[in-house]
Coordinates of N, CA and C in Angstrom, one line a residue:
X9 N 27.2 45.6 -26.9 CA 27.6 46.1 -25.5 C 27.0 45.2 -24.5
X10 N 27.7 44.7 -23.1 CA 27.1 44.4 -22.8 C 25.9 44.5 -21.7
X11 N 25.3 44.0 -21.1 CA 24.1 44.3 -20.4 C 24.2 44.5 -18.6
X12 N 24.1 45.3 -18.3 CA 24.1 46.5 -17.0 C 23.3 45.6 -16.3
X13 N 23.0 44.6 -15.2 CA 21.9 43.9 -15.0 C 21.9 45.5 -13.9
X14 N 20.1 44.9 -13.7 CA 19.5 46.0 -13.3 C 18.4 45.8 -12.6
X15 N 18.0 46.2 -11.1 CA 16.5 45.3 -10.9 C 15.3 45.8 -11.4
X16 N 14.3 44.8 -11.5 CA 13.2 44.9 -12.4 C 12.3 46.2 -12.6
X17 N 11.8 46.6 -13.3 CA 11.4 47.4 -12.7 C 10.0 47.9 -13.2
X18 N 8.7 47.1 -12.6 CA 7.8 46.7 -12.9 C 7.0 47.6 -12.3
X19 N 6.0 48.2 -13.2 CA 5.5 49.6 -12.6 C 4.0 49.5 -13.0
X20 N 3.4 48.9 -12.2 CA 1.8 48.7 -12.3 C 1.3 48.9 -10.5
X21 N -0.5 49.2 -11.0 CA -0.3 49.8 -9.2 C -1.3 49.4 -8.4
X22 N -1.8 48.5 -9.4 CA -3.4 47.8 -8.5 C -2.6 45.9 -7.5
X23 N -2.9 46.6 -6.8 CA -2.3 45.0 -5.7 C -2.7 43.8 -6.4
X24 N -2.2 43.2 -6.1 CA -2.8 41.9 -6.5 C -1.9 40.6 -4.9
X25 N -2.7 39.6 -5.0 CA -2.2 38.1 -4.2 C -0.2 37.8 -4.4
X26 N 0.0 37.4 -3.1 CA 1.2 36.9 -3.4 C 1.5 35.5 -3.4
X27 N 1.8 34.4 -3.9 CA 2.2 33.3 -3.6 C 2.9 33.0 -2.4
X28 N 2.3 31.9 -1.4 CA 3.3 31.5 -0.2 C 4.3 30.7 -0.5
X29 N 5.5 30.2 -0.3 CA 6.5 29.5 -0.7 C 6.1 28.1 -0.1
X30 N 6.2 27.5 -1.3 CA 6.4 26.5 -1.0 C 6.9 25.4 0.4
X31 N 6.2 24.3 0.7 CA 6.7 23.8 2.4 C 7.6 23.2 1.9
X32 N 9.0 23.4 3.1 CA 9.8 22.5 3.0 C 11.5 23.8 2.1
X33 N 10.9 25.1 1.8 CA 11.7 26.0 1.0 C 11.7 27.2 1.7
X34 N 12.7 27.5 1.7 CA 13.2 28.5 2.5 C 13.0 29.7 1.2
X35 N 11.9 31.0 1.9 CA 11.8 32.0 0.5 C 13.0 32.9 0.9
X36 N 13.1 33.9 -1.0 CA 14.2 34.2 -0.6 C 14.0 35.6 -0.5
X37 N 14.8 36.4 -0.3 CA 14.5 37.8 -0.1 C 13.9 38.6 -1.1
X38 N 12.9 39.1 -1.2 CA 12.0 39.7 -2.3 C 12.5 40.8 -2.5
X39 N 13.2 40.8 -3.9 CA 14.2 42.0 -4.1 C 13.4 43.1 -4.6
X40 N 13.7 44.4 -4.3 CA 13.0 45.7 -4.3 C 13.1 46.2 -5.5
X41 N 11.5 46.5 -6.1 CA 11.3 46.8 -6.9 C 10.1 48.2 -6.9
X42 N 10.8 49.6 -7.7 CA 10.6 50.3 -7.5 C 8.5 50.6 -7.6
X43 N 8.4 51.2 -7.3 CA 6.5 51.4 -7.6 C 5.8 52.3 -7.3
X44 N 4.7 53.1 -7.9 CA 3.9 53.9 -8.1 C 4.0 54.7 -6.4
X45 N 4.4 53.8 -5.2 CA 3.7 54.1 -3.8 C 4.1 53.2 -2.6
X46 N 4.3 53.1 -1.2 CA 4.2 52.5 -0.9 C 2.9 51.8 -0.4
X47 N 2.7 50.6 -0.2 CA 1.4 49.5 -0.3 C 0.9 49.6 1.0
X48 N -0.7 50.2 1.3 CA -0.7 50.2 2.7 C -0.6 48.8 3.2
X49 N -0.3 49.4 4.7 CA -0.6 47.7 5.6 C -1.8 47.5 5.8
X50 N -1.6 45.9 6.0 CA -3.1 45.2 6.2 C -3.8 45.6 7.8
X51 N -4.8 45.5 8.0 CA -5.4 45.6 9.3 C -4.9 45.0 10.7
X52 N -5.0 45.6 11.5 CA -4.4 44.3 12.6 C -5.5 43.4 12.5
X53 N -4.6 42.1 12.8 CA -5.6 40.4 13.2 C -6.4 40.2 12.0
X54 N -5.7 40.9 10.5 CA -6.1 40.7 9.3 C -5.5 39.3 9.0
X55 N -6.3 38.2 8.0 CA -5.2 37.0 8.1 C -4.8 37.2 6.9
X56 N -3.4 36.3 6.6 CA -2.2 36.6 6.0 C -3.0 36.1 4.6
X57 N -2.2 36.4 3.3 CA -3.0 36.0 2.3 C -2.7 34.9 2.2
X58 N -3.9 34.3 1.2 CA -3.9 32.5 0.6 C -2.8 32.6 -0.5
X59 N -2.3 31.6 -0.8 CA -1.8 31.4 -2.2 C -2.3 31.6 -3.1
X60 N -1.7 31.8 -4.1 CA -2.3 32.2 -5.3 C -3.1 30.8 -6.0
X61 N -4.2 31.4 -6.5 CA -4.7 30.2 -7.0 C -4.3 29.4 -8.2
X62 N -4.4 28.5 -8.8 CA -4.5 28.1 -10.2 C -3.0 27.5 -10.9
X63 N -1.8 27.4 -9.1 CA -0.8 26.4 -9.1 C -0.7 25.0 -8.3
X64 N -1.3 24.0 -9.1 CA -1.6 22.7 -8.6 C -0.9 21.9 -8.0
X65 N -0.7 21.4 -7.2 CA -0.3 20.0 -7.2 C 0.9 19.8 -6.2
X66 N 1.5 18.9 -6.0 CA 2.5 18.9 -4.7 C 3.5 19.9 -4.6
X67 N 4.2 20.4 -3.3 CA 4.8 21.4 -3.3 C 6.2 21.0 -4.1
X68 N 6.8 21.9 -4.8 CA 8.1 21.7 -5.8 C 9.0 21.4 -5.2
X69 N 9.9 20.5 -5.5 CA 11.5 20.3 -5.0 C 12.0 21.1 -4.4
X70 N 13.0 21.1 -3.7 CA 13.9 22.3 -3.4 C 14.6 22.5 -4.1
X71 N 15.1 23.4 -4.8 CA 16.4 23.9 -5.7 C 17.2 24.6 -5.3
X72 N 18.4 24.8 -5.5 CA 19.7 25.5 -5.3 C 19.2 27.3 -5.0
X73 N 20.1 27.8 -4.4 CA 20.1 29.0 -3.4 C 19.8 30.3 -4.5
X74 N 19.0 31.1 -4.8 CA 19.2 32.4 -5.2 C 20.1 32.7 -4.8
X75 N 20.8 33.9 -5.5 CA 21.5 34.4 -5.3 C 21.3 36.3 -4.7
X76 N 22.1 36.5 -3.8 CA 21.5 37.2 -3.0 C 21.4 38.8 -4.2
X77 N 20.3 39.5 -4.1 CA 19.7 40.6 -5.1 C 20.8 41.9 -5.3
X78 N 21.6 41.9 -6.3 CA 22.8 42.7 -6.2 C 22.5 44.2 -6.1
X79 N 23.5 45.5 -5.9 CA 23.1 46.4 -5.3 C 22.4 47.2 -6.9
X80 N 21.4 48.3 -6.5 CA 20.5 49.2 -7.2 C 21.9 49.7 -8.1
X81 N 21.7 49.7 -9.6 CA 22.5 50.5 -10.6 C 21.5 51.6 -11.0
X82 N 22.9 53.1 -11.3 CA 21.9 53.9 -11.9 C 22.2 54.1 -13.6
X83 N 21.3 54.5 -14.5 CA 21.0 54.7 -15.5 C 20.5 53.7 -16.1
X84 N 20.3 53.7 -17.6 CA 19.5 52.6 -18.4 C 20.6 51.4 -18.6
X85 N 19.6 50.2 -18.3 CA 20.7 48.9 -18.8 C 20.8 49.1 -20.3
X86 N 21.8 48.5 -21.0 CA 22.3 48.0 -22.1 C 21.6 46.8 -22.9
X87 N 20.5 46.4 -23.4 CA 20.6 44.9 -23.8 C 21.6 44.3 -24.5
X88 N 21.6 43.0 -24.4 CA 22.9 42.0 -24.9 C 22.6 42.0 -26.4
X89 N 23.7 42.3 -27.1 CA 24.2 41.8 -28.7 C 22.7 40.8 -28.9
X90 N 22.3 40.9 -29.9 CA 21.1 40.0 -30.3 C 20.0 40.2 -30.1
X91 N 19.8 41.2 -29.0 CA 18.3 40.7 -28.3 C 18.2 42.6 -27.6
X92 N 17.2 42.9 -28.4 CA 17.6 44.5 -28.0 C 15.4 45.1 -27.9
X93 N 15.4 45.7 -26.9 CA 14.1 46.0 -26.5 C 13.6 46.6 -27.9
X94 N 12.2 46.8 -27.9 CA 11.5 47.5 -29.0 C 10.5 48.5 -28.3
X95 N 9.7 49.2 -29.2 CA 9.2 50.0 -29.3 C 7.6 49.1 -28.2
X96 N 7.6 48.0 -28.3 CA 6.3 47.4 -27.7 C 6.7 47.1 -26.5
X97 N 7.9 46.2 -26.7 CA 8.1 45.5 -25.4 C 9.5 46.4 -24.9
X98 N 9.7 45.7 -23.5 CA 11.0 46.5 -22.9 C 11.8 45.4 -22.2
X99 N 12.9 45.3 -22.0 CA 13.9 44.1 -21.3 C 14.2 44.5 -20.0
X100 N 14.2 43.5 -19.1 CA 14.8 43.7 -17.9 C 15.4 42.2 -17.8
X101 N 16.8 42.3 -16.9 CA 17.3 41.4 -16.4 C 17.4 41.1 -14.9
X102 N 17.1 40.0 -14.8 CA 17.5 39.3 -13.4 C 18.3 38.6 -13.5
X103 N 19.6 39.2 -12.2 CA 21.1 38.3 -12.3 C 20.7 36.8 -11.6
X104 N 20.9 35.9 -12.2 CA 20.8 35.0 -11.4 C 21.6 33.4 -11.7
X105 N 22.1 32.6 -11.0 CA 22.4 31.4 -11.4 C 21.4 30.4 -11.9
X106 N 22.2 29.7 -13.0 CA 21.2 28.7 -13.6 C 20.4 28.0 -12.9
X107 N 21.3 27.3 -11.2 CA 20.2 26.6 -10.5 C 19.1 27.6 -9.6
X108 N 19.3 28.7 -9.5 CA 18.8 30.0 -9.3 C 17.7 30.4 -10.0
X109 N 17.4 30.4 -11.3 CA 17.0 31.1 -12.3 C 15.4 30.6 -12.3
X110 N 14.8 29.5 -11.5 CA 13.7 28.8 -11.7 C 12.9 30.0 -10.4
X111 N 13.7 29.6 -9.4 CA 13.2 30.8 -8.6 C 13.2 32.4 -8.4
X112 N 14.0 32.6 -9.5 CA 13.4 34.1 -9.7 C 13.3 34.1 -10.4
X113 N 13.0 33.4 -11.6 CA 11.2 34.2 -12.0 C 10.2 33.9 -11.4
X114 N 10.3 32.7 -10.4 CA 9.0 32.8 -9.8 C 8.9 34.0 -8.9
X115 N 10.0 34.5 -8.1 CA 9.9 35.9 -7.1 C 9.9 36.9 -8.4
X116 N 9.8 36.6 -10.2 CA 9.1 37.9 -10.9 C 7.9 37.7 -10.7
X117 N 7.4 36.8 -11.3 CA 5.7 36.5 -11.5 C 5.2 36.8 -10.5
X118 N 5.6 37.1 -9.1 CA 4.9 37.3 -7.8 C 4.9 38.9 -7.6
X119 N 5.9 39.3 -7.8 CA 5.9 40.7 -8.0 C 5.0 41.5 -9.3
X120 N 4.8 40.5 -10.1 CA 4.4 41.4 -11.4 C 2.6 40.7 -10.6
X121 N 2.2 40.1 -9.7 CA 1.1 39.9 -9.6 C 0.7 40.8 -8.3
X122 N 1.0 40.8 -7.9 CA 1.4 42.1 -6.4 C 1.4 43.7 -7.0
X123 N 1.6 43.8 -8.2 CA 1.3 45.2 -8.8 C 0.2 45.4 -9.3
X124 N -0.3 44.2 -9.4 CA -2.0 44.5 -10.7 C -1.8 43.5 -11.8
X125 N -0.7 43.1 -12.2 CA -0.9 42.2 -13.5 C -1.7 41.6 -13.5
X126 N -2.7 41.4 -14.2 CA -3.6 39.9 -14.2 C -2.7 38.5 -14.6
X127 N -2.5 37.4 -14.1 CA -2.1 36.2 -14.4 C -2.1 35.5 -15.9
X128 N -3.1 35.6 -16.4 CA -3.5 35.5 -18.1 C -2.3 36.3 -18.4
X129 N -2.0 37.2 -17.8 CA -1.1 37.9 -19.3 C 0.3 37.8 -19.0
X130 N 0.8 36.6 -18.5 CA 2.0 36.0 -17.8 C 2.4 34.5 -18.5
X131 N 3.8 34.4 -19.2 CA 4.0 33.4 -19.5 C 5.3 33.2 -19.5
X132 N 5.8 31.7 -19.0 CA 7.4 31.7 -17.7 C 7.5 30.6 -18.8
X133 N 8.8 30.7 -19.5 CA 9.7 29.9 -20.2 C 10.6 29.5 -19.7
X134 N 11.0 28.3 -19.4 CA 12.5 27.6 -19.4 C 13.9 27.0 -20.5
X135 N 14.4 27.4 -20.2 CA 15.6 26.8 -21.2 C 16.2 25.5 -20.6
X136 N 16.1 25.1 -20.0 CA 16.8 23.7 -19.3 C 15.6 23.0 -18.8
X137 N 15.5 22.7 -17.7 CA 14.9 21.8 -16.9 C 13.6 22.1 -17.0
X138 N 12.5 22.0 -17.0 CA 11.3 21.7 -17.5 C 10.5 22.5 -15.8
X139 N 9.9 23.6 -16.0 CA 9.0 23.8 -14.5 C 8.4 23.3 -14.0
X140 N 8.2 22.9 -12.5 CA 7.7 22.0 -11.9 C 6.3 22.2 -12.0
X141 N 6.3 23.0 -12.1 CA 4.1 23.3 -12.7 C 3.7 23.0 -13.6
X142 N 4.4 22.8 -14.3 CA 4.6 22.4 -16.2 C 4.7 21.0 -16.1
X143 N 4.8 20.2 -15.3 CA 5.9 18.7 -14.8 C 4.7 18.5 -14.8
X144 N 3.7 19.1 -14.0 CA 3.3 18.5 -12.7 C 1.7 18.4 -13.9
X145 N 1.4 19.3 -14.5 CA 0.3 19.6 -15.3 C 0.4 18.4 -16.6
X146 N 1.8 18.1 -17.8 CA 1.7 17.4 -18.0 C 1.4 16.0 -17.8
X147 N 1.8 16.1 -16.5 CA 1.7 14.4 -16.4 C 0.1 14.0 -16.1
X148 N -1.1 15.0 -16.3 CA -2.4 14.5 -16.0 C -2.5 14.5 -18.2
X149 N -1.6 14.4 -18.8 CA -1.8 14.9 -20.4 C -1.6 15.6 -21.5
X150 N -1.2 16.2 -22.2 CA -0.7 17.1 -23.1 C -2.2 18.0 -23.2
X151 N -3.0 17.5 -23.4 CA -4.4 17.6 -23.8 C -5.1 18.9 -23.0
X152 N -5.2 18.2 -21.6 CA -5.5 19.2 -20.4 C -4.2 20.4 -20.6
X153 N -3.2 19.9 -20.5 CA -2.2 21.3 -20.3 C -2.3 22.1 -21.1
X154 N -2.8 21.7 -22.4 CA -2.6 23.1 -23.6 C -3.7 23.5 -23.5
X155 N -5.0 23.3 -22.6 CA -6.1 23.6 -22.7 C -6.2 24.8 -21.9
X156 N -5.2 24.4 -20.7 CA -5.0 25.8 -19.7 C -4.6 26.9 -20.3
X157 N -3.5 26.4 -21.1 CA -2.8 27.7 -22.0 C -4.0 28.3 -23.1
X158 N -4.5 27.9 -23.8 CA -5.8 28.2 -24.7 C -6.5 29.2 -23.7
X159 N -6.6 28.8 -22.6 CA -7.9 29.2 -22.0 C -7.0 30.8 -21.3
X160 N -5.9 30.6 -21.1 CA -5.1 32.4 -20.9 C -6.1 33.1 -20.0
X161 N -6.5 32.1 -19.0 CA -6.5 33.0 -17.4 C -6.0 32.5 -16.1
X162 N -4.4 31.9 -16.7 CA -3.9 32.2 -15.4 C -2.3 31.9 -16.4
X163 N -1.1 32.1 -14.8 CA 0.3 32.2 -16.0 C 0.7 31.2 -16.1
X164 N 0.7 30.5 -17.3 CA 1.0 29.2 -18.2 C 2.7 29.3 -18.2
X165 N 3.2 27.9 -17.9 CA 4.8 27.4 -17.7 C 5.0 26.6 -18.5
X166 N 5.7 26.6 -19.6 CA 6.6 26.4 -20.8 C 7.9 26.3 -21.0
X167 N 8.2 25.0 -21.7 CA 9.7 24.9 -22.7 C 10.1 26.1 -23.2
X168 N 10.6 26.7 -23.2 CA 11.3 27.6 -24.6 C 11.1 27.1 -26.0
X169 N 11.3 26.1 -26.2 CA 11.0 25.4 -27.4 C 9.5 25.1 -27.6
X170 N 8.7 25.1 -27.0 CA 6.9 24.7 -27.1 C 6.4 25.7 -28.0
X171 N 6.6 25.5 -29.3 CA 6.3 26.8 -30.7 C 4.5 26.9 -30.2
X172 N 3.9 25.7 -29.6 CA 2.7 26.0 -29.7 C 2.1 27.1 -28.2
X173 N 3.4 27.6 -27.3 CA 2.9 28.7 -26.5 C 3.0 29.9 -27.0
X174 N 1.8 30.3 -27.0 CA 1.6 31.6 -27.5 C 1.9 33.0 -27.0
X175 N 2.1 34.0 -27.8 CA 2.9 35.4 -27.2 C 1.9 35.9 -26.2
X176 N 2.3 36.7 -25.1 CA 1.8 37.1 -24.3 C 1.9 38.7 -23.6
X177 N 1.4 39.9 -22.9 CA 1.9 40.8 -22.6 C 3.1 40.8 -21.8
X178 N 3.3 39.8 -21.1 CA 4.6 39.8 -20.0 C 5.1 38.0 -20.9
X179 N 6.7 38.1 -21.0 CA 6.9 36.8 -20.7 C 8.2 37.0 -19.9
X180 N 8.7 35.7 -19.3 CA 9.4 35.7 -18.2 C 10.1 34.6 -18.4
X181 N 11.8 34.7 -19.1 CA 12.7 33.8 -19.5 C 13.1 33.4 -18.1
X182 N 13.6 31.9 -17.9 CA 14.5 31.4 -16.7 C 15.6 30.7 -17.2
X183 N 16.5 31.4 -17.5 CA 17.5 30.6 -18.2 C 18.2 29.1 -17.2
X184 N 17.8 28.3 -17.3 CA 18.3 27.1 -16.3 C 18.9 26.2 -16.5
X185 N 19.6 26.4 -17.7 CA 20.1 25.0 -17.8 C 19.8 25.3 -20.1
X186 N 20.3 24.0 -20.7 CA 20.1 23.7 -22.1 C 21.6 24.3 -22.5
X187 N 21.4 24.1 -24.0 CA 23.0 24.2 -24.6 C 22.6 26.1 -25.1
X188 N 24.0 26.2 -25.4 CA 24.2 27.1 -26.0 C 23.2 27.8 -27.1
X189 N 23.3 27.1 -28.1 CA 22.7 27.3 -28.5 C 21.0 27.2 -28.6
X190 N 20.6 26.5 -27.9 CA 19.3 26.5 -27.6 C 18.7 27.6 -26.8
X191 N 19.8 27.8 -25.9 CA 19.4 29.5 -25.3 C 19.6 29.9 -26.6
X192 N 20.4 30.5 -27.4 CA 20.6 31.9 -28.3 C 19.2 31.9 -28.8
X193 N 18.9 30.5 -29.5 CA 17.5 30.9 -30.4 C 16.4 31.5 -29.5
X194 N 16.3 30.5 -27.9 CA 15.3 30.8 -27.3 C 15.0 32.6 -26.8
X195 N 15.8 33.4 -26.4 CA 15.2 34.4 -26.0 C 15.0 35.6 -27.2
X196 N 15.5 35.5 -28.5 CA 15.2 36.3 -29.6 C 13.3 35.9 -29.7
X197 N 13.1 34.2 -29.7 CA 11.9 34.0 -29.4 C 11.0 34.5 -28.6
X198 N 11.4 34.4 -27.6 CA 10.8 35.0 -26.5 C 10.5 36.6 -26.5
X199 N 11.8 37.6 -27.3 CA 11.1 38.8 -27.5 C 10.2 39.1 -27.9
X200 N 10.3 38.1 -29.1 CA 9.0 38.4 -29.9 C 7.7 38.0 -29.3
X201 N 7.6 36.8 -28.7 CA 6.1 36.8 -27.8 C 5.6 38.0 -27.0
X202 N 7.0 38.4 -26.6 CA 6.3 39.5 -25.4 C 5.7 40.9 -26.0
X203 N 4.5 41.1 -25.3 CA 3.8 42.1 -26.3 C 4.2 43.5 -25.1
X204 N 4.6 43.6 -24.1 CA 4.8 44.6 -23.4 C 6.1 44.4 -22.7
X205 N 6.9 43.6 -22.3 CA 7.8 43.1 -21.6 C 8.4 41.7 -21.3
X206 N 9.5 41.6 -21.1 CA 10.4 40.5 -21.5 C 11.2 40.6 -20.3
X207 N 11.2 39.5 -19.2 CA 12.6 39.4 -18.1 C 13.0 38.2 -18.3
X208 N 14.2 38.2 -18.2 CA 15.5 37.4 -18.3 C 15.6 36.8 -17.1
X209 N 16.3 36.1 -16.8 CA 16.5 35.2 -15.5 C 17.3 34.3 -15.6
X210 N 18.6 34.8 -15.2 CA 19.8 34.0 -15.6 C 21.0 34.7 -15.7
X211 N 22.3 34.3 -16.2 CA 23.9 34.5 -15.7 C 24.4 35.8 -16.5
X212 N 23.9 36.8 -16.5 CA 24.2 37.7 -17.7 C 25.4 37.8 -18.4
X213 N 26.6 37.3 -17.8 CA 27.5 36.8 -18.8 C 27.4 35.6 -19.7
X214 N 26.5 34.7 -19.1 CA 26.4 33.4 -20.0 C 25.5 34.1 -21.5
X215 N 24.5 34.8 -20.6 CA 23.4 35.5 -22.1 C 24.0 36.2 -22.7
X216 N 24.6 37.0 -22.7 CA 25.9 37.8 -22.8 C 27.2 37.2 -24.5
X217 N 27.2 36.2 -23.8 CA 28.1 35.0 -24.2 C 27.6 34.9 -25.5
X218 N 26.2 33.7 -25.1 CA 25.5 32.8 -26.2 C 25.2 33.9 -27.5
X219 N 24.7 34.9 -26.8 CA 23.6 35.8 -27.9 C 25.1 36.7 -28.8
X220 N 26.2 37.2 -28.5 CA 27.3 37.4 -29.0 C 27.5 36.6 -30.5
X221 N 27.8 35.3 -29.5 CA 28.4 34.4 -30.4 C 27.3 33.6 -31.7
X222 N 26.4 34.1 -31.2 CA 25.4 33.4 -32.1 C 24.8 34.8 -32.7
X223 N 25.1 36.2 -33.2 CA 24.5 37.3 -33.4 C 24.5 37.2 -35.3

């Protein structure tokens, strides 16, 4: 059957830091997601928060437009043929376009850090194009970068195919791009890492598609 996209719906209640967008990027609308309360406001002539820590290095490209956050559905989504929640973890999707898909999951990981998540227990896969934090961390070594990931206190950015990233309580697919079948394998993978939750990020007819035809 296929899958109801549905917004996320990430239910933790301790605040946490939000990331500033990047200079030079237009952020996009931080789509509503439901929660324990609303968040009091800051103080007046409180100053705005810093960025989140422990994302290095020059501000990322600009990439193609989210797509604007479709309207609230009611009842339980459906997962797609192949890839069906469990008893540990639970699935949510974000509709989004492939050139789209890099930036929302980063507007997940900011939401899931704005509820209380701790960062350590956050891990952002791609299926296409390699994340620019991931780019940017390689290129000082293989060595250093898997060292960050080992060390699982802050959220580590990953291939889909990197067997050596390890499962995590949140992981956060961005489907962006790769073949067919390289997605099908990738997010049955990805369920299994996730020890509490699993979001998708990407064309839900293409996921839809791949995980069908490859069931």
């Amino acid at each position: 059957m296929p899958l109801i996209p549905e917004e996320p719906q990430i239910h933790e209640s301790v605040p946490g830091p939000r990331a500033t967008p990047a200079a030079g990027r237009t952020a996009p609308t931080p789509r509503p997601v439901p929660g324990p309360g609303p968040r009091p406001a800051p103080p007046r002539g409180a100053p705005a928060s810093s960025a989140r820590p422990g994302k290095p290095g020059p501000a990322a490209p600009p990439r193609g437009p989210v797509a604007a956050p479709p309207a609230q559905r009611t009842g339980s989504p459906q997962p797609p043929a192949g890839l069906t929640s469990t008893a540990e973890a639970q699935l949510q999707l974000i509709p989004a376009p492939a050139a789209g898909a890099v930036d929302a999951a980063d507007e997940a990981v900011d939401l899931l850090l704005d509820s209380g998540r701790a960062p350590g227990d956050i891990l952002v896969l791609t299926t296409g194009e390699t994340h620019p934090w991931a780019a940017h961390e390689l290129s000082f070594g293989e060595a250093s970068y898997w060292a960050q990931h080992d060390a699982a206190d802050d959220v580590f950015y990953a291939d889909a195919t990197a067997e050596r990233a390890a499962g995590r309580p949140v992981v956060v697919v961005a489907v962006n791009g790769g073949t067919d079948e390289a997605t099908a394998r990738a997010l049955p993978t990805a369920m299994a890492r996730a020890g509490a939750l699993l979001i998708v990020c990407g064309d839900p007819q293409r996921i839809n598609s791949v995980l069908g035809a490859n069931a």
